[in-house]
GROMACS .gro file of C-alpha atoms in nm:
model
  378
    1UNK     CA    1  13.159   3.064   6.256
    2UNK     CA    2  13.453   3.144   6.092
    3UNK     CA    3  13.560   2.770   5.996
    4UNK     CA    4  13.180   2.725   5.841
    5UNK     CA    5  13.245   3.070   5.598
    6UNK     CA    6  13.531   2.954   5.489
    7UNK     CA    7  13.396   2.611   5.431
    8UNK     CA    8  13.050   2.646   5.250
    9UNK     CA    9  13.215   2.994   5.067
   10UNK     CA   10  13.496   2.756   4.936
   11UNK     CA   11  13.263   2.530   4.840
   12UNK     CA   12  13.016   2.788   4.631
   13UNK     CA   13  13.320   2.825   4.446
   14UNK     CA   14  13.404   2.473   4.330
   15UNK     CA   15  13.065   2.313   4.362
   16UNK     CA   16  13.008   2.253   3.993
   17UNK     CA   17  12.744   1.957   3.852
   18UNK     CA   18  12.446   2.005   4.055
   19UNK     CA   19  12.272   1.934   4.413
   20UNK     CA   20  12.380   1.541   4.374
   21UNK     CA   21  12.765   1.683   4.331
   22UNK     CA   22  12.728   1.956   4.576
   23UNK     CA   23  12.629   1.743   4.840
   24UNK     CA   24  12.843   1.475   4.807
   25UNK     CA   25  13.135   1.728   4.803
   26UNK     CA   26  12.941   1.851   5.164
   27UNK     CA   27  12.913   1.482   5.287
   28UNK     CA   28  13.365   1.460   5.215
   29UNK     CA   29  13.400   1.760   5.409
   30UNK     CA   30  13.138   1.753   5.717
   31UNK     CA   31  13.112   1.390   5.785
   32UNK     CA   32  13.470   1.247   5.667
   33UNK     CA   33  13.709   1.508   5.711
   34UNK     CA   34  13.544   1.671   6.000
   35UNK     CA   35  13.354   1.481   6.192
   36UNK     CA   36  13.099   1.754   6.240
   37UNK     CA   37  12.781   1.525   6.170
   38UNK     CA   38  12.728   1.149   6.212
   39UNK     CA   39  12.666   0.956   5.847
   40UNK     CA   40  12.312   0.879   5.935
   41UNK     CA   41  12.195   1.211   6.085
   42UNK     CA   42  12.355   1.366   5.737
   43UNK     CA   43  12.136   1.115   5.567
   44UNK     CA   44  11.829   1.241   5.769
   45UNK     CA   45  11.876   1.567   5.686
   46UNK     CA   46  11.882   1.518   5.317
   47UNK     CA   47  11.525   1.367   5.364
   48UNK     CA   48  11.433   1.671   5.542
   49UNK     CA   49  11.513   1.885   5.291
   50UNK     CA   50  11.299   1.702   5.053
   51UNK     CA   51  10.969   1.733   5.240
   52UNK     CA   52  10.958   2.107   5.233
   53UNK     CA   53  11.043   2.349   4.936
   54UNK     CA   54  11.361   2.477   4.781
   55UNK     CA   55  11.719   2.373   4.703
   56UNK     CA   56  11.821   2.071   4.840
   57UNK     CA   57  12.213   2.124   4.830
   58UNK     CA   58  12.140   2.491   4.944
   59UNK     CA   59  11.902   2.407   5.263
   60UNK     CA   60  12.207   2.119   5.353
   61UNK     CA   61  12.432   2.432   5.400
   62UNK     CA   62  12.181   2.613   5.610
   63UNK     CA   63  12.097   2.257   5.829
   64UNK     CA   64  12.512   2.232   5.880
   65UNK     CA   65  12.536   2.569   5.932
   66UNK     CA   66  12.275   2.513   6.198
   67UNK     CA   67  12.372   2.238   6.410
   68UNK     CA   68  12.725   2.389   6.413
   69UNK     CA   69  12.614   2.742   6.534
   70UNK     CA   70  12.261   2.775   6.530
   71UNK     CA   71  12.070   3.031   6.365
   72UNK     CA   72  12.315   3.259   6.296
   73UNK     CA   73  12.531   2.982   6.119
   74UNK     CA   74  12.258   2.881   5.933
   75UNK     CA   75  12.271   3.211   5.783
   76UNK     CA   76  12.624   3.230   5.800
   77UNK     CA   77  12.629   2.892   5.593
   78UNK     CA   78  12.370   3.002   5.345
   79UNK     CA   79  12.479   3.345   5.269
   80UNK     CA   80  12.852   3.180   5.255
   81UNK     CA   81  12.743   2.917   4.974
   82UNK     CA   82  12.488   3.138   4.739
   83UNK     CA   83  12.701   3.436   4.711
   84UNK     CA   84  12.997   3.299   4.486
   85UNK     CA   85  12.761   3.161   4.259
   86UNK     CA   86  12.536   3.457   4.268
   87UNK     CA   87  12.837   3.710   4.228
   88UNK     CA   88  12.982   3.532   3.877
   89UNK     CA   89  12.610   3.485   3.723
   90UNK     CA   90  12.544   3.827   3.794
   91UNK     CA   91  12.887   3.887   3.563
   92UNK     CA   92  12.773   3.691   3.299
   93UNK     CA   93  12.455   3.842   3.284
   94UNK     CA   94  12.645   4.183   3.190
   95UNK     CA   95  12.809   4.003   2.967
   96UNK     CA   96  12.550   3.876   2.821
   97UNK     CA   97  12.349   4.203   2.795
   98UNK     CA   98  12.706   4.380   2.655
   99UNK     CA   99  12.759   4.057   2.404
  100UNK     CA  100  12.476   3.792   2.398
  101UNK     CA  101  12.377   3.933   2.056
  102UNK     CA  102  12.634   3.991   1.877
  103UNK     CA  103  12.736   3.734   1.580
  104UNK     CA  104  13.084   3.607   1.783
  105UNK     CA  105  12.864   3.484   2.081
  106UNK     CA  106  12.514   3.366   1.938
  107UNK     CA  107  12.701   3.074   1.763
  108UNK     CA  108  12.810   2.969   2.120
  109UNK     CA  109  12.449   3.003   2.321
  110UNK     CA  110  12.344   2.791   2.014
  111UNK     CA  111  12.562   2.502   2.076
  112UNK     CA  112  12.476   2.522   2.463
  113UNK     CA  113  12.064   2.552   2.460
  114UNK     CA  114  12.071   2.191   2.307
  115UNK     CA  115  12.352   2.086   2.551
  116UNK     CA  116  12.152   2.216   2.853
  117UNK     CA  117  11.797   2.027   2.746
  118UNK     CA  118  12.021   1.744   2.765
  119UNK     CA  119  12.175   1.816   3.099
  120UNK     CA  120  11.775   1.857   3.197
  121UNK     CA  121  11.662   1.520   3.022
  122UNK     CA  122  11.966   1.345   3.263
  123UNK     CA  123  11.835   1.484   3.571
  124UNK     CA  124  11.498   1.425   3.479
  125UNK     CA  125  11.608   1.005   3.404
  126UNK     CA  126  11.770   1.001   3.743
  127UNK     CA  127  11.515   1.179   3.959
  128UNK     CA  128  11.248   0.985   3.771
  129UNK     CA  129  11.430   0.622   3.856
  130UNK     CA  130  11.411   0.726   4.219
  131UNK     CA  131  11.086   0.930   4.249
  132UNK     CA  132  10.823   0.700   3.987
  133UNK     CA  133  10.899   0.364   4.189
  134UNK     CA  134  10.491   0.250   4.180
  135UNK     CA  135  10.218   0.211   3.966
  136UNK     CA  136   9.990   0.535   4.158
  137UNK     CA  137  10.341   0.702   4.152
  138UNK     CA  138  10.363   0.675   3.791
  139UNK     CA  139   9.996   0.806   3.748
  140UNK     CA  140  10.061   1.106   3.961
  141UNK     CA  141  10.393   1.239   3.721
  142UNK     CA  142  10.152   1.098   3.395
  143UNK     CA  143   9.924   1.306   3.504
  144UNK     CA  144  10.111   1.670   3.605
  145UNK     CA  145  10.299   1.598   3.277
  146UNK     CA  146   9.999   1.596   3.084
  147UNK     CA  147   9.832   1.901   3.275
  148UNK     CA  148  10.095   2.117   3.210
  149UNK     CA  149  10.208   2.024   2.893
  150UNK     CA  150   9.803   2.084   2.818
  151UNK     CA  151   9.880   2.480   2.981
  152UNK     CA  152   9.826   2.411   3.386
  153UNK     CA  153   9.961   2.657   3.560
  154UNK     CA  154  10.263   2.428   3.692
  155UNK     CA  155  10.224   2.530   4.086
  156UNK     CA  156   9.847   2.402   4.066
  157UNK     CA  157   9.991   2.101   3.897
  158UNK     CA  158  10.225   2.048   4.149
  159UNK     CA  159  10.012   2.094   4.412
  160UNK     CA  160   9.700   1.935   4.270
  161UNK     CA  161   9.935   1.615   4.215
  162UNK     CA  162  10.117   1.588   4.565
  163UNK     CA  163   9.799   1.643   4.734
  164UNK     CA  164   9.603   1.372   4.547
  165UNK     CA  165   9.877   1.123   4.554
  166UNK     CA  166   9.971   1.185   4.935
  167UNK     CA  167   9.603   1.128   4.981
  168UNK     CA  168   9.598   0.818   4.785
  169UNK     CA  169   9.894   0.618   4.921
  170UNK     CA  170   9.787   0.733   5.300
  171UNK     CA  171   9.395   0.596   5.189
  172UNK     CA  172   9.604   0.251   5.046
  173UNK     CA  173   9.760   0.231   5.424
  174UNK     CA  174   9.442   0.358   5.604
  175UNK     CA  175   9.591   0.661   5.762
  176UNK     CA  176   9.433   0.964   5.594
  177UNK     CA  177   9.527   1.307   5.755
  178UNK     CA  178   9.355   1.679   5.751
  179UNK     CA  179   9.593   1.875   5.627
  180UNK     CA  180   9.561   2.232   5.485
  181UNK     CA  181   9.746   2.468   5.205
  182UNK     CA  182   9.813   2.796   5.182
  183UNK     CA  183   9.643   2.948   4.914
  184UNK     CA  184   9.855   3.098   4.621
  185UNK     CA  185   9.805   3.434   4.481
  186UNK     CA  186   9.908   3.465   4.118
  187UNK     CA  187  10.080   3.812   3.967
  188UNK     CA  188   9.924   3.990   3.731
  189UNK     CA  189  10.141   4.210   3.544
  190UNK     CA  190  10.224   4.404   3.276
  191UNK     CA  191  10.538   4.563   3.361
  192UNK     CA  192  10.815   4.443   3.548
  193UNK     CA  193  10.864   4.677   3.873
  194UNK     CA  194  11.093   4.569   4.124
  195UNK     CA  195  10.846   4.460   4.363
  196UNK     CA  196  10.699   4.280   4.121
  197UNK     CA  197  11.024   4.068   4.037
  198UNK     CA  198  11.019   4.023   4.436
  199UNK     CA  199  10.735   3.857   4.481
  200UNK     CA  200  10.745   3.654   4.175
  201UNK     CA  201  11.033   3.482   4.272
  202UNK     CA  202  10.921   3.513   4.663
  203UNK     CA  203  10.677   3.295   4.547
  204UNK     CA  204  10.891   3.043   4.344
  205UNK     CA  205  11.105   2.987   4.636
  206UNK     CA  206  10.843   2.905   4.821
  207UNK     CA  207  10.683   2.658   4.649
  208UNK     CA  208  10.972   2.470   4.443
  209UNK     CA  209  10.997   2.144   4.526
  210UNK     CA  210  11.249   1.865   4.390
  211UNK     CA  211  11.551   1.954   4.151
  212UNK     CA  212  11.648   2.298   4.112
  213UNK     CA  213  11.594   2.193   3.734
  214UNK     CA  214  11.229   2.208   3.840
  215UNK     CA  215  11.310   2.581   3.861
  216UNK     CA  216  11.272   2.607   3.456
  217UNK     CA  217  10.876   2.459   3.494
  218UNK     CA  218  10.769   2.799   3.668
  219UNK     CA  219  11.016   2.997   3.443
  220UNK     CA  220  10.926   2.858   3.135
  221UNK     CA  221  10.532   2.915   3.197
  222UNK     CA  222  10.553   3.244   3.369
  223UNK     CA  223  10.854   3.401   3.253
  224UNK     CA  224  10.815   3.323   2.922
  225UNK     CA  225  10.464   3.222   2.849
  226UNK     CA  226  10.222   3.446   3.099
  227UNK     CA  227  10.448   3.733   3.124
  228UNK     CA  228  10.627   3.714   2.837
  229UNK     CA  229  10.953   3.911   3.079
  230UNK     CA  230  11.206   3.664   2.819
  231UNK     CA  231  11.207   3.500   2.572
  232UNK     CA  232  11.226   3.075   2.471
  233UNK     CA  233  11.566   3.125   2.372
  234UNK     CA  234  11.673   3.373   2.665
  235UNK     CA  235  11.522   3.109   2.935
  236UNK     CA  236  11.793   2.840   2.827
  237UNK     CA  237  12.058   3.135   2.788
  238UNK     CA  238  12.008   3.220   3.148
  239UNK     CA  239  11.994   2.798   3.210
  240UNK     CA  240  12.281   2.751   3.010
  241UNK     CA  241  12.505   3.038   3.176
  242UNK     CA  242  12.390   2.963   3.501
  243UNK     CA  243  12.531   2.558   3.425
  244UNK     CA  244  12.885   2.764   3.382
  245UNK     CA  245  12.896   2.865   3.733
  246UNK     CA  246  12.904   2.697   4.009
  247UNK     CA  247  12.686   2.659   4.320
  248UNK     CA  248  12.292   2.685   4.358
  249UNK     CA  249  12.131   2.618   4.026
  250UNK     CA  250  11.860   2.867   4.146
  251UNK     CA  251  12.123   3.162   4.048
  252UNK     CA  252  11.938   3.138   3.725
  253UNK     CA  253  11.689   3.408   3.920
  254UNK     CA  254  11.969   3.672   3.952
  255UNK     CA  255  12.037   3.623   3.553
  256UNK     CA  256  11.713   3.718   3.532
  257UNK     CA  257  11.614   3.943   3.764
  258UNK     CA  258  11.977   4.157   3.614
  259UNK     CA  259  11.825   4.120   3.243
  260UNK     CA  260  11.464   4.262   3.417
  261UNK     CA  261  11.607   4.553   3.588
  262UNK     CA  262  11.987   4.586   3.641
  263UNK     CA  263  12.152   4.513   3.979
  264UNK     CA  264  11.870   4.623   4.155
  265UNK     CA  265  11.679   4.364   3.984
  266UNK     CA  266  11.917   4.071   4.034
  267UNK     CA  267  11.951   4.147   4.423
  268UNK     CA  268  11.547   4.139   4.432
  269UNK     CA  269  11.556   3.814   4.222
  270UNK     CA  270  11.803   3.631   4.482
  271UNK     CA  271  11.686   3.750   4.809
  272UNK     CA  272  11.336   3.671   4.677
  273UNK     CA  273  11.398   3.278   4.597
  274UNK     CA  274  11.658   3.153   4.899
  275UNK     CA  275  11.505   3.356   5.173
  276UNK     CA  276  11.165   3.098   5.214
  277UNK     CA  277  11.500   2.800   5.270
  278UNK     CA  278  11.654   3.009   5.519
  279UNK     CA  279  11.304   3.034   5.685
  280UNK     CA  280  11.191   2.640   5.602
  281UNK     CA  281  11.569   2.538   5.794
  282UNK     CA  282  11.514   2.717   6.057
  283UNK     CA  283  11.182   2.575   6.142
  284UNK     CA  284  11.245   2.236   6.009
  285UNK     CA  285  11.592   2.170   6.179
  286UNK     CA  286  11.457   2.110   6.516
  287UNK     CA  287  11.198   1.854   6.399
  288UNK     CA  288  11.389   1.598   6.194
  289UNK     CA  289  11.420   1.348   6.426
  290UNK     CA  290  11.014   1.340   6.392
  291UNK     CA  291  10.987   1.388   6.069
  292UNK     CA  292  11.189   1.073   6.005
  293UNK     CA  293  10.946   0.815   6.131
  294UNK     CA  294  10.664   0.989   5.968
  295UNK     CA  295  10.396   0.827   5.746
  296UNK     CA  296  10.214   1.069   5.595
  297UNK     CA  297  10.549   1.259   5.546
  298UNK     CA  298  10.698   0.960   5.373
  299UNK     CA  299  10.355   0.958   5.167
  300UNK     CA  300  10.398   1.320   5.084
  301UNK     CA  301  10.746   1.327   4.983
  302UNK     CA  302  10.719   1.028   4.765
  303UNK     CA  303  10.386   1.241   4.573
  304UNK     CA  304  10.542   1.535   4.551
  305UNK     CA  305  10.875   1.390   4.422
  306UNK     CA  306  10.679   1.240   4.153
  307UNK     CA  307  10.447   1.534   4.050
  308UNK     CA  308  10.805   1.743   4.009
  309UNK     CA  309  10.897   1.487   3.782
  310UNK     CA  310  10.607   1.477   3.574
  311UNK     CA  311  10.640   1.849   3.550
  312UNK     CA  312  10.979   1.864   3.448
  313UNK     CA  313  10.904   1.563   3.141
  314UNK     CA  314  10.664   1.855   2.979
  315UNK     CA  315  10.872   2.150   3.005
  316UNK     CA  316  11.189   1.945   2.885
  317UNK     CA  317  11.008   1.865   2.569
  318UNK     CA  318  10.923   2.173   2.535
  319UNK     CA  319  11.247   2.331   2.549
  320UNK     CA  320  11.344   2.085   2.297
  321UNK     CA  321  11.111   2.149   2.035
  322UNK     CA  322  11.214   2.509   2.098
  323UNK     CA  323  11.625   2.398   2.066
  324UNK     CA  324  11.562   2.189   1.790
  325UNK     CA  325  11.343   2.430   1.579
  326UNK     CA  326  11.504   2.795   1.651
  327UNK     CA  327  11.314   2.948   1.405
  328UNK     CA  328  10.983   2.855   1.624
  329UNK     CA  329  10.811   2.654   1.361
  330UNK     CA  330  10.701   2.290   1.434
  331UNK     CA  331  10.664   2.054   1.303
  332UNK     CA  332  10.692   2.211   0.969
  333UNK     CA  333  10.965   2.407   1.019
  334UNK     CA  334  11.325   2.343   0.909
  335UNK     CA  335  11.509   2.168   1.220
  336UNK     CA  336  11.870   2.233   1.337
  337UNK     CA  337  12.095   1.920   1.259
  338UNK     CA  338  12.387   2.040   1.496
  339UNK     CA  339  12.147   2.120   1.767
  340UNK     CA  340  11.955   1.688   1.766
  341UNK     CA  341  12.307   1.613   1.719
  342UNK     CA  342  12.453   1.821   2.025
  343UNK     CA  343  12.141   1.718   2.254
  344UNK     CA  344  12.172   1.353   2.158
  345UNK     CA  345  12.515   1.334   2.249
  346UNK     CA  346  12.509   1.537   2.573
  347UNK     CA  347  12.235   1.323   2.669
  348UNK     CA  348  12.420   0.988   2.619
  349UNK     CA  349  12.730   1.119   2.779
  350UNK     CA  350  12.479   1.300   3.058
  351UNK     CA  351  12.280   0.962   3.127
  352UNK     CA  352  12.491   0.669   3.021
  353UNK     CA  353  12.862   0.801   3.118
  354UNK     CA  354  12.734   1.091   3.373
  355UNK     CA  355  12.996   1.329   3.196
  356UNK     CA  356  12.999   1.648   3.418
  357UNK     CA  357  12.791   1.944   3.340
  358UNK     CA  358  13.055   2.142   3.291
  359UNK     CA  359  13.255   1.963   3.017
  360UNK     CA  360  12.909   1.910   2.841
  361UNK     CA  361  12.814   2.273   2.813
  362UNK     CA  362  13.175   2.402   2.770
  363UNK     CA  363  13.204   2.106   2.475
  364UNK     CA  364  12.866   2.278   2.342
  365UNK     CA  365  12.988   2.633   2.332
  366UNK     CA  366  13.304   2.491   2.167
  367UNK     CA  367  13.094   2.294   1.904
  368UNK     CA  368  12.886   2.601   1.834
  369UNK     CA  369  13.166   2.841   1.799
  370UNK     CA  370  13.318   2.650   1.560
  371UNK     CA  371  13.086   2.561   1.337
  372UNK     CA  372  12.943   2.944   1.339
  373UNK     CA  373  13.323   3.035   1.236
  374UNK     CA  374  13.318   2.796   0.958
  375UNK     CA  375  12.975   2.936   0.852
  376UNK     CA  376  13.106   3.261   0.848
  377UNK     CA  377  13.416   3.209   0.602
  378UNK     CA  378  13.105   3.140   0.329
   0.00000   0.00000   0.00000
């Protein structure tokens, strides 16, 4: 027990560049150095953690933890790898509230917001090579993108769009299956108590599928568009400082949850959106080697993997047209050179040369600093 704290907590502290980095960094230390898992049972797990909801490099942890030490290391694991990362955004979301507005630091979340919309546009191009690999594939993300971008609520997108195309490719092999979803209640709210912030992300945890990036879908349209809890340009802020840490990228909740109501807020925020993957390991573990022969989880998976990436194309451009005109006017507004520039850039380096996250957005906050200080000597 002790050996996996030390592990996975090391880990939450280094793991910078997403779930693709952060489990590559697991497969070094679990399968090479350790010899805790075989190479094709680690690969079986990774599918596992696609069919059911939440972070992928997170719920790894938590299936490690498990096989090594059962429920309670699956905990152990978990609680070991989110903390770190929870622990330094919940810093620099004081520091943000203490200094986010001030002239020094605005220059700097200005040279990032483009940088991270980049960083989003490179995970969406990979995801998207894997995930859209058919014709009725590429319908399904066509058609969430469209949906939402047309003011879906994202989770009936996603849903609507997994179900449909699971049904379709299982009709194509003649093996259709009954299956049944929980309903979904939405919040309605004015206010933001903290029960309220609990269930809100309670209920993003348990229906995010894909990329953490996915994460900013639901954000963007609830967050920021039904509630109207932040604003366009605080969503990437709490994006863009969340890139700056490492582990889970679904930190981004305690960033929030601090700017919604203090600490108290921020510990509601994170125990609301990891505790459904603690929950979804600990049933799932057990039933991998099923799951892996599976057809209509195989038919599933590859729906729902391309729904999230039809979701994620319309709230990228969105967050792009809100980068690239900060003074919210399109398409007649005035447009910010420095932030195409910045974005087009990142997303060469992001796509082309795969250039870390980290030197992107720190390369960002440098650009932006300095051209705000040369902008301030006129």
């Amino acid at each position: 027990m002790s050996e996996l704290v030390r592990l996975f907590a090391k880990l939450g502290l280094i793991a910078f560049g997403g779930p693709a980095a952060h489990i590559a960094m697991m497969e070094d230390e679990v399968v090479e150095r350790r010899k805790w898992l075989s190479r094709q049972h680690f690969l079986d797990l990774i599918g596992a953690t696609n069919l059911v909801p939440g972070p992928n490099s997170t719920e790894m942890t938590m299936h490690v933890g498990y096989e090594r030490a059962g429920w309670k290391g699956l905990f152990a694991a978990g609680v070991s790898f989110i903390t770190p990362a929870a622990l330094l955004t919940l810093a620099a979301a004081w520091a943000y509230v203490e200094f986010g507005t001030l002239p020094a630091v605005e220059p700097v979340l200005a040279g990032i917001r483009p940088v991270v919309v980049a960083v989003i546009l490179g995970a969406l191009w990979r995801l998207g090579k894997k995930a859209v690999r058919t014709v009725w594939l590429g319908a399904v993300a066509l058609g969430v993108g469209v949906a939402v971008w047309f003011g879906v609520n994202p989770v009936a997108a996603l849903f609507a769009g997994t179900i449909l195309g699971g049904l379709m490719a299982l009709t194509v092999t003649q093996r259709l299956s009954v299956l049944a979803w929980p309903a979904l209640v939405a919040l309605q709210t004015a206010d933001v108590p903290l029960w309220r912030i609990g269930a809100f992300f309670l209920k993003v945890g348990a229906v995010l599928y894909g990329s953490g990036y996915v994460l900013i879908a639901f954000l963007e349209a609830d967050v920021v568009g039904r509630y109207g809890w932040l604003t366009q340009d605080q969503l990437l802020d709490a994006v863009a400082l969340g890139q700056l840490t490492p582990g889970p990228v679904l930190t981004t909740a305690t960033f929030i949850g601090y700017l919604l109501a203090g600490v108290p807020g921020a510990l509601v925020a994170t125990l609301g959106i990891f505790l459904p993957s603690f929950l979804f390991v600990w049933i799932l573990n057990p039933l991998v080697p099923r799951l892996r022969e599976s057809l209509w989880a195989s038919a599933f998976l590859d729906a729902v993997n391309a729904a999230a990436v039809g979701l994620m194309a319309a709230v990228t451009l969105r967050l792009a047209v809100s980068s690239f005109f900060p003074d919210g006017v399109y398409p007649s507004g005035s447009p910010s050179w420095m932030a195409i520039g910045l974005f087009t850039a990142a997303a060469v380096a992001a796509i082309r040369f795969r250039v870390s996250t980290v030197w992107l957005v720190g390369l960002g906050a440098a650009v932006g600093y300095a051209v705000g200080y040369v902008a301030s000597l006129f």
